[in-house]
Amino acid sequence: MTHPSILTIIEDTVEQDRLLTALKKIGYTRITTADSANNGWTMLKTSDVGCVIAAYDMNEMSGLALLKILRKEERLGDLPFFLTDRAFTKIKVIKAGQAGVSGLFVIPYDPKAMKMRLATALGKLKDPVIHQVELSVKKGLELIEKKEYKKALELFQTLVNQKETPEYYYNIGYIKTAQNQHPEAIEAFSKATRLDRLFVKAYKALAMVYRAMGAIEKAEEHTQIAAEIYMDTDKLGKAEDLLNELLASGTKSLNVFNTLGVLYRKKGDVTEALKQYKKALKIHPDEPYIYYNIGRLYLDAKNSTKAKAYFQAALDKDHGFDEAKQVIKAIDLGMI
């Protein structure tokens, strides 16, 4: 029996070799390797891959972040995807499950368990009913392209009645938007986000509809959510673009400046991060989390004196701020 091709995405070359050895021992020889999630994503878009095994934690983009991105793709959304780690914590397991992981492989590998899980994931044939639904979705999208909105709406409504999915509601929302039926569009896009809290396209669509209705605060709120989802999935460039769009629109929202501060901190741009946090403080000088975030920034820069001053300022604003208390204690003990 010929097995489908497996793509392994592991930064550590030693761990990559160990995984390859384990896979070959249980009969898998059609293996492609990538040394980063970004390179793996390129291979997924250009090659015929039957399964992905990726490290949970990696530097530039984690395996978890790649999984979240892949699950949003029409062509790759159902691809078997496994994550590896030396010690899966409860939080890691929950996050992986929420993202739609096919299974988890604990290092060192258990060949028997690995063989069973891979066989289960790769042995599933596409259900004829699922195939028919996919054909219906394709037809519905073609109707939208032709601006035959009534027929497309009827088709997607039928699919929703069979099984609710966020993509179907998103398409209904798109049609309602094109028909200038804004309340109905909002209802459909909102249902899509309730079914999938990470469905960034639906949040962006909601922002667009609210802006068209003149509900600027609601538009900003949903743009902010979309930006935060991009950040959670390591798409910092897209997050930055959305946040800068909000700034260009004249917003003075604390959340926008704070999120930009977090974004630039992630990118390692300390100067720009500090600038955004200080803009946030001008709007809300009594917000303890801004002081705390500035403290973390100085801690990253190895300036424990300034860091402690800002952590203390956060504690002065909120005497029950436990995280600030703990960091101050750690600084005093010389632990960080």
PDB file of N, CA and C in Angstrom, residues 53 66 86 93 104 111 166 233 308 311 327:
ATOM      1  N   ILE A  53       2.913  17.035   9.987  1.00  0.00           N
ATOM      2  CA  ILE A  53       3.327  16.848  11.381  1.00  0.00           C
ATOM      3  C   ILE A  53       4.267  18.007  11.700  1.00  0.00           C
ATOM      4  N   LEU A  66       0.267  27.875  12.464  1.00  0.00           N
ATOM      5  CA  LEU A  66       0.129  27.357  11.107  1.00  0.00           C
ATOM      6  C   LEU A  66      -1.148  26.533  10.977  1.00  0.00           C
ATOM      7  N   ARG A  86       7.376  17.887  23.621  1.00  0.00           N
ATOM      8  CA  ARG A  86       7.933  17.019  24.659  1.00  0.00           C
ATOM      9  C   ARG A  86       7.007  16.903  25.863  1.00  0.00           C
ATOM     10  N   VAL A  93      -3.013  21.469  25.065  1.00  0.00           N
ATOM     11  CA  VAL A  93      -3.950  20.482  24.532  1.00  0.00           C
ATOM     12  C   VAL A  93      -5.268  21.151  24.164  1.00  0.00           C
ATOM     13  N   LEU A 104      -1.995  14.466  18.624  1.00  0.00           N
ATOM     14  CA  LEU A 104      -0.780  14.965  19.264  1.00  0.00           C
ATOM     15  C   LEU A 104       0.216  13.817  19.418  1.00  0.00           C
ATOM     16  N   PRO A 111       5.855   4.433  18.598  1.00  0.00           N
ATOM     17  CA  PRO A 111       5.585   3.984  17.224  1.00  0.00           C
ATOM     18  C   PRO A 111       4.201   3.358  17.044  1.00  0.00           C
ATOM     19  N   PRO A 166     -19.698  28.272   9.473  1.00  0.00           N
ATOM     20  CA  PRO A 166     -19.432  29.715   9.397  1.00  0.00           C
ATOM     21  C   PRO A 166     -19.301  30.221   7.964  1.00  0.00           C
ATOM     22  N   THR A 233      -2.408  34.655  15.306  1.00  0.00           N
ATOM     23  CA  THR A 233      -1.953  33.671  14.317  1.00  0.00           C
ATOM     24  C   THR A 233      -0.660  34.112  13.637  1.00  0.00           C
ATOM     25  N   LYS A 308      10.696  48.192  36.982  1.00  0.00           N
ATOM     26  CA  LYS A 308      10.086  48.136  38.309  1.00  0.00           C
ATOM     27  C   LYS A 308       9.235  49.378  38.579  1.00  0.00           C
ATOM     28  N   PHE A 311       5.960  48.849  36.788  1.00  0.00           N
ATOM     29  CA  PHE A 311       5.172  47.808  37.453  1.00  0.00           C
ATOM     30  C   PHE A 311       4.570  48.358  38.752  1.00  0.00           C
ATOM     31  N   VAL A 327       6.003  40.255  39.534  1.00  0.00           N
ATOM     32  CA  VAL A 327       7.186  40.676  38.780  1.00  0.00           C
ATOM     33  C   VAL A 327       8.088  41.552  39.650  1.00  0.00           C
TER      34      VAL A 327
END
